[in-house]
Amino acid sequence: MAVSSQGQTGTIGGGRLEWDAAQTARAMLARTMPTRGASPIEEVIALGPALGQCCGGRVTLSYEPLTPALYHELGQAADKAAALRPAVFIYGAGHVGRALAQALAPLPIATTLLDSRAEELSQTQASGVTLLAQENLAAWAETAPAHAAHVVMTHSHALDSLIAATVLERGDFAYLGLIGSATKRAAFFSAFRDMGFTDAQLARLTCPIGGFAVADKRPEVIAALTAAEILSKVLGNGG
């Protein structure tokens, strides 16, 4: 967490601990200007009644001037972390695709929104999301990186089927979601069984995305529910 006299960037978990730490850092800044090579100052804090908390345990805080060298080091660490982010590929830049891209944009994952229609991609308002105009989405899905999440919601049911079947055939995915109603699910699953896919393979296909718990079908609602599903697979223990 970087603290200045006017604000802060990042977090150490919030609450009273973070508030006190920020005040301590600002008091240090007010007393002296940061110098190159200054040694970190450590503070051991019990997470208990003294902080008005009941978390338990102890935490060690280290205060260090943000010199150019440290700034560069932190930047390199951030770049490495970004390179290791789980990949999510959204096929289809319609209303729900764009809403999902926007919902995923601030999360610690690398999101790519794909469509053959450049005009649809151009309507996306999601900073940090990669927009990829791709004519043959099924061919692209065949060569996409392994262990990624794939969310299929194109303008064509036939294309949806082709992309989903391609990813199912590969099998090396963390999540595969297909937008659709219960009727679409039944039709697609029947067709996939006719193609030779087993029940075990189809059990890994999530359709409809977002589940049935919430009846609201507005794009933003579906996007929020689907983002939670994706996170549970690529960041949780359900992958």
PDB file of C-alpha atoms in Angstrom:
ATOM      1  CA  MET A   1       0.000   0.000   0.000  1.00  0.00           C
ATOM      2  CA  ALA A   2       1.435   3.367  -1.023  1.00  0.00           C
ATOM      3  CA  VAL A   3       0.503   6.325   1.195  1.00  0.00           C
ATOM      4  CA  SER A   4       0.944  10.021   0.447  1.00  0.00           C
ATOM      5  CA  SER A   5      -0.093  13.115   2.379  1.00  0.00           C
ATOM      6  CA  GLN A   6      -3.260  13.299   0.261  1.00  0.00           C
ATOM      7  CA  GLY A   7      -4.333   9.710  -0.274  1.00  0.00           C
ATOM      8  CA  GLN A   8      -3.327   6.094  -0.785  1.00  0.00           C
ATOM      9  CA  THR A   9      -3.178   3.328  -3.390  1.00  0.00           C
ATOM     10  CA  GLY A  10      -3.679  -0.330  -2.592  1.00  0.00           C
ATOM     11  CA  THR A  11      -4.773  -1.930   0.664  1.00  0.00           C
ATOM     12  CA  ILE A  12      -3.541  -4.037   3.587  1.00  0.00           C
ATOM     13  CA  GLY A  13      -7.027  -5.311   4.344  1.00  0.00           C
ATOM     14  CA  GLY A  14      -8.986  -2.284   5.452  1.00  0.00           C
ATOM     15  CA  GLY A  15     -10.520  -1.574   8.835  1.00  0.00           C
ATOM     16  CA  ARG A  16      -8.875   0.049  11.833  1.00  0.00           C
ATOM     17  CA  LEU A  17      -5.496  -1.567  11.068  1.00  0.00           C
ATOM     18  CA  GLU A  18      -5.262   0.095   7.664  1.00  0.00           C
ATOM     19  CA  TRP A  19      -6.543   3.444   8.937  1.00  0.00           C
ATOM     20  CA  ASP A  20      -3.952   3.521  11.734  1.00  0.00           C
ATOM     21  CA  ALA A  21      -1.177   2.429   9.360  1.00  0.00           C
ATOM     22  CA  ALA A  22      -2.016   5.225   6.924  1.00  0.00           C
ATOM     23  CA  GLN A  23      -1.967   7.786   9.734  1.00  0.00           C
ATOM     24  CA  THR A  24       1.403   6.482  10.942  1.00  0.00           C
ATOM     25  CA  ALA A  25       2.827   6.703   7.425  1.00  0.00           C
ATOM     26  CA  ARG A  26       1.600  10.277   7.016  1.00  0.00           C
ATOM     27  CA  ALA A  27       3.095  11.252  10.361  1.00  0.00           C
ATOM     28  CA  MET A  28       6.432   9.853   9.170  1.00  0.00           C
ATOM     29  CA  LEU A  29       6.166  11.804   5.922  1.00  0.00           C
ATOM     30  CA  ALA A  30       5.426  14.992   7.834  1.00  0.00           C
ATOM     31  CA  ARG A  31       8.499  14.561  10.048  1.00  0.00           C
ATOM     32  CA  THR A  32      11.040  13.903   7.328  1.00  0.00           C
ATOM     33  CA  MET A  33      11.364  13.574   3.567  1.00  0.00           C
ATOM     34  CA  PRO A  34      12.031  10.027   2.281  1.00  0.00           C
ATOM     35  CA  THR A  35      15.682   9.363   1.552  1.00  0.00           C
ATOM     36  CA  ARG A  36      17.397   6.846  -0.666  1.00  0.00           C
ATOM     37  CA  GLY A  37      18.474   3.690   1.095  1.00  0.00           C
ATOM     38  CA  ALA A  38      16.449   4.388   4.249  1.00  0.00           C
ATOM     39  CA  SER A  39      15.839   1.230   6.238  1.00  0.00           C
ATOM     40  CA  PRO A  40      12.258   0.008   6.680  1.00  0.00           C
ATOM     41  CA  ILE A  41      10.642   0.639  10.055  1.00  0.00           C
ATOM     42  CA  GLU A  42       8.713  -2.335  11.374  1.00  0.00           C
ATOM     43  CA  GLU A  43       5.737  -2.338  13.716  1.00  0.00           C
ATOM     44  CA  VAL A  44       4.199  -5.470  15.257  1.00  0.00           C
ATOM     45  CA  ILE A  45       0.489  -5.120  16.019  1.00  0.00           C
ATOM     46  CA  ALA A  46      -1.825  -7.478  17.888  1.00  0.00           C
ATOM     47  CA  LEU A  47      -5.176  -7.832  16.150  1.00  0.00           C
ATOM     48  CA  GLY A  48      -7.229  -7.651  19.289  1.00  0.00           C
ATOM     49  CA  PRO A  49      -9.093  -5.364  21.684  1.00  0.00           C
ATOM     50  CA  ALA A  50      -6.519  -2.554  21.443  1.00  0.00           C
ATOM     51  CA  LEU A  51      -7.659  -2.065  17.836  1.00  0.00           C
ATOM     52  CA  GLY A  52     -11.299  -2.644  18.629  1.00  0.00           C
ATOM     53  CA  GLN A  53     -11.095  -5.941  16.724  1.00  0.00           C
ATOM     54  CA  CYS A  54     -11.521  -9.619  17.519  1.00  0.00           C
ATOM     55  CA  CYS A  55      -9.571 -11.127  14.603  1.00  0.00           C
ATOM     56  CA  GLY A  56      -6.771 -12.530  16.724  1.00  0.00           C
ATOM     57  CA  GLY A  57      -3.159 -13.044  15.775  1.00  0.00           C
ATOM     58  CA  ARG A  58      -0.463 -10.498  14.980  1.00  0.00           C
ATOM     59  CA  VAL A  59       0.628  -8.613  11.900  1.00  0.00           C
ATOM     60  CA  THR A  60       3.955  -6.960  11.113  1.00  0.00           C
ATOM     61  CA  LEU A  61       3.836  -3.699   9.176  1.00  0.00           C
ATOM     62  CA  SER A  62       6.905  -2.408   7.374  1.00  0.00           C
ATOM     63  CA  TYR A  63       7.133   1.308   6.527  1.00  0.00           C
ATOM     64  CA  GLU A  64       9.588   2.230   3.777  1.00  0.00           C
ATOM     65  CA  PRO A  65      10.119   5.368   1.658  1.00  0.00           C
ATOM     66  CA  LEU A  66       8.906   4.923  -1.904  1.00  0.00           C
ATOM     67  CA  THR A  67      12.147   5.723  -3.681  1.00  0.00           C
ATOM     68  CA  PRO A  68      12.552   5.454  -7.493  1.00  0.00           C
ATOM     69  CA  ALA A  69      14.366   2.131  -7.066  1.00  0.00           C
ATOM     70  CA  LEU A  70      11.580   0.666  -4.926  1.00  0.00           C
ATOM     71  CA  TYR A  71       8.950   2.038  -7.320  1.00  0.00           C
ATOM     72  CA  HIS A  72      10.692   0.229 -10.186  1.00  0.00           C
ATOM     73  CA  GLU A  73      10.914  -2.985  -8.162  1.00  0.00           C
ATOM     74  CA  LEU A  74       7.214  -2.865  -7.303  1.00  0.00           C
ATOM     75  CA  GLY A  75       6.374  -2.185 -10.942  1.00  0.00           C
ATOM     76  CA  GLN A  76       8.282  -5.281 -12.032  1.00  0.00           C
ATOM     77  CA  ALA A  77       6.482  -7.378  -9.412  1.00  0.00           C
ATOM     78  CA  ALA A  78       3.117  -6.037 -10.611  1.00  0.00           C
ATOM     79  CA  ASP A  79       3.990  -6.895 -14.222  1.00  0.00           C
ATOM     80  CA  LYS A  80       4.887 -10.464 -13.222  1.00  0.00           C
ATOM     81  CA  ALA A  81       1.635 -10.827 -11.281  1.00  0.00           C
ATOM     82  CA  ALA A  82      -0.356  -9.507 -14.238  1.00  0.00           C
ATOM     83  CA  ALA A  83       1.275 -12.051 -16.547  1.00  0.00           C
ATOM     84  CA  LEU A  84       0.066 -14.858 -14.265  1.00  0.00           C
ATOM     85  CA  ARG A  85      -3.558 -13.720 -14.172  1.00  0.00           C
ATOM     86  CA  PRO A  86      -6.099 -16.376 -15.220  1.00  0.00           C
ATOM     87  CA  ALA A  87      -7.434 -15.873 -18.736  1.00  0.00           C
ATOM     88  CA  VAL A  88     -11.126 -15.425 -19.545  1.00  0.00           C
ATOM     89  CA  PHE A  89     -12.407 -15.410 -23.135  1.00  0.00           C
ATOM     90  CA  ILE A  90     -15.857 -14.047 -23.924  1.00  0.00           C
ATOM     91  CA  TYR A  91     -17.194 -15.049 -27.341  1.00  0.00           C
ATOM     92  CA  GLY A  92     -19.730 -12.463 -28.468  1.00  0.00           C
ATOM     93  CA  ALA A  93     -19.783  -8.696 -27.892  1.00  0.00           C
ATOM     94  CA  GLY A  94     -23.541  -8.279 -27.616  1.00  0.00           C
ATOM     95  CA  HIS A  95     -25.304  -6.685 -24.641  1.00  0.00           C
ATOM     96  CA  VAL A  96     -24.454  -9.471 -22.181  1.00  0.00           C
ATOM     97  CA  GLY A  97     -20.928  -9.950 -23.521  1.00  0.00           C
ATOM     98  CA  ARG A  98     -20.145  -6.275 -23.088  1.00  0.00           C
ATOM     99  CA  ALA A  99     -21.714  -6.226 -19.609  1.00  0.00           C
ATOM    100  CA  LEU A 100     -19.669  -9.257 -18.583  1.00  0.00           C
ATOM    101  CA  ALA A 101     -16.470  -7.679 -19.900  1.00  0.00           C
ATOM    102  CA  GLN A 102     -17.222  -4.588 -17.831  1.00  0.00           C
ATOM    103  CA  ALA A 103     -17.945  -6.682 -14.722  1.00  0.00           C
ATOM    104  CA  LEU A 104     -14.670  -8.584 -15.089  1.00  0.00           C
ATOM    105  CA  ALA A 105     -12.522  -5.558 -15.978  1.00  0.00           C
ATOM    106  CA  PRO A 106     -11.516  -4.548 -12.408  1.00  0.00           C
ATOM    107  CA  LEU A 107     -10.919  -8.135 -11.257  1.00  0.00           C
ATOM    108  CA  PRO A 108      -7.506  -9.887 -11.101  1.00  0.00           C
ATOM    109  CA  ILE A 109      -7.992 -11.786 -14.356  1.00  0.00           C
ATOM    110  CA  ALA A 110      -7.040 -11.192 -17.996  1.00  0.00           C
ATOM    111  CA  THR A 111     -10.240 -10.779 -20.006  1.00  0.00           C
ATOM    112  CA  THR A 112     -10.524 -10.923 -23.798  1.00  0.00           C
ATOM    113  CA  LEU A 113     -13.750 -10.084 -25.636  1.00  0.00           C
ATOM    114  CA  LEU A 114     -13.981 -11.625 -29.111  1.00  0.00           C
ATOM    115  CA  ASP A 115     -16.371 -11.035 -31.988  1.00  0.00           C
ATOM    116  CA  SER A 116     -16.303 -11.082 -35.769  1.00  0.00           C
ATOM    117  CA  ARG A 117     -18.262  -7.805 -35.754  1.00  0.00           C
ATOM    118  CA  ALA A 118     -15.963  -4.852 -35.204  1.00  0.00           C
ATOM    119  CA  GLU A 119     -18.917  -2.513 -34.728  1.00  0.00           C
ATOM    120  CA  GLU A 120     -20.065  -4.494 -31.693  1.00  0.00           C
ATOM    121  CA  LEU A 121     -16.594  -4.542 -30.165  1.00  0.00           C
ATOM    122  CA  SER A 122     -16.324  -0.777 -30.591  1.00  0.00           C
ATOM    123  CA  GLN A 123     -19.260  -0.276 -28.205  1.00  0.00           C
ATOM    124  CA  THR A 124     -17.416  -1.915 -25.304  1.00  0.00           C
ATOM    125  CA  GLN A 125     -16.750   0.352 -22.323  1.00  0.00           C
ATOM    126  CA  ALA A 126     -14.392  -1.801 -20.270  1.00  0.00           C
ATOM    127  CA  SER A 127     -10.938  -0.456 -19.505  1.00  0.00           C
ATOM    128  CA  GLY A 128      -8.226  -3.108 -19.399  1.00  0.00           C
ATOM    129  CA  VAL A 129     -10.172  -5.668 -21.449  1.00  0.00           C
ATOM    130  CA  THR A 130      -8.554  -6.899 -24.666  1.00  0.00           C
ATOM    131  CA  LEU A 131     -10.840  -6.526 -27.698  1.00  0.00           C
ATOM    132  CA  LEU A 132     -10.168  -9.022 -30.461  1.00  0.00           C
ATOM    133  CA  ALA A 133     -11.853  -8.965 -33.854  1.00  0.00           C
ATOM    134  CA  GLN A 134     -11.724 -12.597 -34.944  1.00  0.00           C
ATOM    135  CA  GLU A 135     -13.491 -13.941 -38.009  1.00  0.00           C
ATOM    136  CA  ASN A 136     -13.343 -17.626 -37.082  1.00  0.00           C
ATOM    137  CA  LEU A 137     -14.154 -17.849 -33.378  1.00  0.00           C
ATOM    138  CA  ALA A 138     -14.287 -21.651 -33.302  1.00  0.00           C
ATOM    139  CA  ALA A 139     -10.825 -21.928 -34.832  1.00  0.00           C
ATOM    140  CA  TRP A 140      -9.533 -19.428 -32.311  1.00  0.00           C
ATOM    141  CA  ALA A 141     -11.084 -21.414 -29.434  1.00  0.00           C
ATOM    142  CA  GLU A 142      -9.240 -24.486 -30.680  1.00  0.00           C
ATOM    143  CA  THR A 143      -5.860 -22.797 -30.182  1.00  0.00           C
ATOM    144  CA  ALA A 144      -6.628 -20.652 -27.110  1.00  0.00           C
ATOM    145  CA  PRO A 145      -4.362 -21.055 -24.060  1.00  0.00           C
ATOM    146  CA  ALA A 146      -5.088 -23.977 -21.750  1.00  0.00           C
ATOM    147  CA  HIS A 147      -6.705 -23.685 -18.314  1.00  0.00           C
ATOM    148  CA  ALA A 148      -8.732 -20.631 -19.305  1.00  0.00           C
ATOM    149  CA  ALA A 149     -12.382 -19.754 -18.769  1.00  0.00           C
ATOM    150  CA  HIS A 150     -14.591 -19.597 -21.872  1.00  0.00           C
ATOM    151  CA  VAL A 151     -17.994 -17.890 -21.985  1.00  0.00           C
ATOM    152  CA  VAL A 152     -20.003 -18.455 -25.165  1.00  0.00           C
ATOM    153  CA  MET A 153     -22.697 -15.937 -26.135  1.00  0.00           C
ATOM    154  CA  THR A 154     -22.484 -15.141 -29.845  1.00  0.00           C
ATOM    155  CA  HIS A 155     -25.265 -13.926 -32.121  1.00  0.00           C
ATOM    156  CA  SER A 156     -25.664 -17.421 -33.601  1.00  0.00           C
ATOM    157  CA  HIS A 157     -26.834 -20.632 -31.918  1.00  0.00           C
ATOM    158  CA  ALA A 158     -24.973 -22.664 -34.514  1.00  0.00           C
ATOM    159  CA  LEU A 159     -21.764 -20.783 -33.716  1.00  0.00           C
ATOM    160  CA  ASP A 160     -22.395 -21.147 -29.980  1.00  0.00           C
ATOM    161  CA  SER A 161     -22.670 -24.900 -30.480  1.00  0.00           C
ATOM    162  CA  LEU A 162     -19.484 -25.066 -32.536  1.00  0.00           C
ATOM    163  CA  ILE A 163     -17.423 -23.063 -30.047  1.00  0.00           C
ATOM    164  CA  ALA A 164     -18.749 -24.947 -27.013  1.00  0.00           C
ATOM    165  CA  ALA A 165     -18.110 -28.302 -28.689  1.00  0.00           C
ATOM    166  CA  THR A 166     -14.571 -27.213 -29.569  1.00  0.00           C
ATOM    167  CA  VAL A 167     -13.777 -26.279 -25.973  1.00  0.00           C
ATOM    168  CA  LEU A 168     -15.466 -29.424 -24.624  1.00  0.00           C
ATOM    169  CA  GLU A 169     -13.412 -31.557 -26.987  1.00  0.00           C
ATOM    170  CA  ARG A 170     -10.211 -29.952 -25.721  1.00  0.00           C
ATOM    171  CA  GLY A 171     -11.148 -30.537 -22.100  1.00  0.00           C
ATOM    172  CA  ASP A 172      -8.319 -28.362 -20.720  1.00  0.00           C
ATOM    173  CA  PHE A 173     -10.491 -25.495 -19.500  1.00  0.00           C
ATOM    174  CA  ALA A 174     -11.188 -24.074 -16.054  1.00  0.00           C
ATOM    175  CA  TYR A 175     -14.743 -22.989 -16.877  1.00  0.00           C
ATOM    176  CA  LEU A 176     -17.058 -23.259 -19.853  1.00  0.00           C
ATOM    177  CA  GLY A 177     -20.266 -21.260 -19.792  1.00  0.00           C
ATOM    178  CA  LEU A 178     -23.004 -21.053 -22.397  1.00  0.00           C
ATOM    179  CA  ILE A 179     -25.733 -18.424 -22.339  1.00  0.00           C
ATOM    180  CA  GLY A 180     -29.263 -19.717 -22.853  1.00  0.00           C
ATOM    181  CA  SER A 181     -32.592 -20.782 -21.460  1.00  0.00           C
ATOM    182  CA  ALA A 182     -33.552 -24.166 -20.073  1.00  0.00           C
ATOM    183  CA  THR A 183     -34.921 -25.003 -23.532  1.00  0.00           C
ATOM    184  CA  LYS A 184     -31.637 -24.109 -25.225  1.00  0.00           C
ATOM    185  CA  ARG A 185     -29.756 -26.157 -22.633  1.00  0.00           C
ATOM    186  CA  ALA A 186     -31.892 -29.231 -23.345  1.00  0.00           C
ATOM    187  CA  ALA A 187     -31.506 -28.886 -27.119  1.00  0.00           C
ATOM    188  CA  PHE A 188     -27.757 -28.333 -26.970  1.00  0.00           C
ATOM    189  CA  PHE A 189     -27.099 -31.129 -24.503  1.00  0.00           C
ATOM    190  CA  SER A 190     -29.112 -33.545 -26.655  1.00  0.00           C
ATOM    191  CA  ALA A 191     -27.107 -32.531 -29.711  1.00  0.00           C
ATOM    192  CA  PHE A 192     -23.823 -32.840 -27.814  1.00  0.00           C
ATOM    193  CA  ARG A 193     -24.734 -36.359 -26.690  1.00  0.00           C
ATOM    194  CA  ASP A 194     -25.439 -37.241 -30.307  1.00  0.00           C
ATOM    195  CA  MET A 195     -21.925 -35.973 -31.114  1.00  0.00           C
ATOM    196  CA  GLY A 196     -20.529 -38.473 -28.611  1.00  0.00           C
ATOM    197  CA  PHE A 197     -19.909 -36.286 -25.590  1.00  0.00           C
ATOM    198  CA  THR A 198     -20.388 -38.112 -22.294  1.00  0.00           C
ATOM    199  CA  ASP A 199     -22.443 -36.989 -19.304  1.00  0.00           C
ATOM    200  CA  ALA A 200     -19.191 -36.452 -17.406  1.00  0.00           C
ATOM    201  CA  GLN A 201     -18.000 -34.032 -20.096  1.00  0.00           C
ATOM    202  CA  LEU A 202     -21.338 -32.227 -20.229  1.00  0.00           C
ATOM    203  CA  ALA A 203     -21.367 -31.858 -16.454  1.00  0.00           C
ATOM    204  CA  ARG A 204     -18.515 -29.369 -16.887  1.00  0.00           C
ATOM    205  CA  LEU A 205     -20.587 -27.158 -19.187  1.00  0.00           C
ATOM    206  CA  THR A 206     -22.473 -24.440 -17.306  1.00  0.00           C
ATOM    207  CA  CYS A 207     -25.750 -23.533 -19.014  1.00  0.00           C
ATOM    208  CA  PRO A 208     -27.409 -21.199 -18.389  1.00  0.00           C
ATOM    209  CA  ILE A 209     -24.634 -18.961 -17.111  1.00  0.00           C
ATOM    210  CA  GLY A 210     -25.432 -17.239 -13.829  1.00  0.00           C
ATOM    211  CA  GLY A 211     -27.700 -20.038 -12.661  1.00  0.00           C
ATOM    212  CA  PHE A 212     -31.423 -20.044 -11.857  1.00  0.00           C
ATOM    213  CA  ALA A 213     -31.417 -18.401  -8.421  1.00  0.00           C
ATOM    214  CA  VAL A 214     -32.170 -14.906  -9.748  1.00  0.00           C
ATOM    215  CA  ALA A 215     -34.945 -14.425 -12.301  1.00  0.00           C
ATOM    216  CA  ASP A 216     -33.765 -10.969 -13.429  1.00  0.00           C
ATOM    217  CA  LYS A 217     -32.341 -11.293 -16.956  1.00  0.00           C
ATOM    218  CA  ARG A 218     -30.924  -7.802 -17.427  1.00  0.00           C
ATOM    219  CA  PRO A 219     -27.395  -7.991 -18.904  1.00  0.00           C
ATOM    220  CA  GLU A 220     -25.781  -6.412 -15.852  1.00  0.00           C
ATOM    221  CA  VAL A 221     -27.425  -8.936 -13.511  1.00  0.00           C
ATOM    222  CA  ILE A 222     -26.432 -11.924 -15.647  1.00  0.00           C
ATOM    223  CA  ALA A 223     -22.907 -10.472 -15.860  1.00  0.00           C
ATOM    224  CA  ALA A 224     -22.577 -10.127 -12.082  1.00  0.00           C
ATOM    225  CA  LEU A 225     -23.775 -13.686 -11.443  1.00  0.00           C
ATOM    226  CA  THR A 226     -21.550 -15.094 -14.181  1.00  0.00           C
ATOM    227  CA  ALA A 227     -18.512 -13.177 -12.929  1.00  0.00           C
ATOM    228  CA  ALA A 228     -18.986 -14.860  -9.548  1.00  0.00           C
ATOM    229  CA  GLU A 229     -19.166 -18.286 -11.224  1.00  0.00           C
ATOM    230  CA  ILE A 230     -15.992 -17.615 -13.159  1.00  0.00           C
ATOM    231  CA  LEU A 231     -14.086 -16.370 -10.119  1.00  0.00           C
ATOM    232  CA  SER A 232     -15.051 -19.473  -8.138  1.00  0.00           C
ATOM    233  CA  LYS A 233     -13.398 -21.592 -10.854  1.00  0.00           C
ATOM    234  CA  VAL A 234     -10.299 -19.616 -11.817  1.00  0.00           C
ATOM    235  CA  LEU A 235      -9.420 -18.205  -8.383  1.00  0.00           C
ATOM    236  CA  GLY A 236     -11.149 -20.601  -5.974  1.00  0.00           C
ATOM    237  CA  ASN A 237     -10.964 -24.310  -5.314  1.00  0.00           C
ATOM    238  CA  GLY A 238     -13.666 -25.308  -7.766  1.00  0.00           C
ATOM    239  CA  GLY A 239     -11.517 -25.421 -10.929  1.00  0.00           C
TER     240      GLY A 239
END
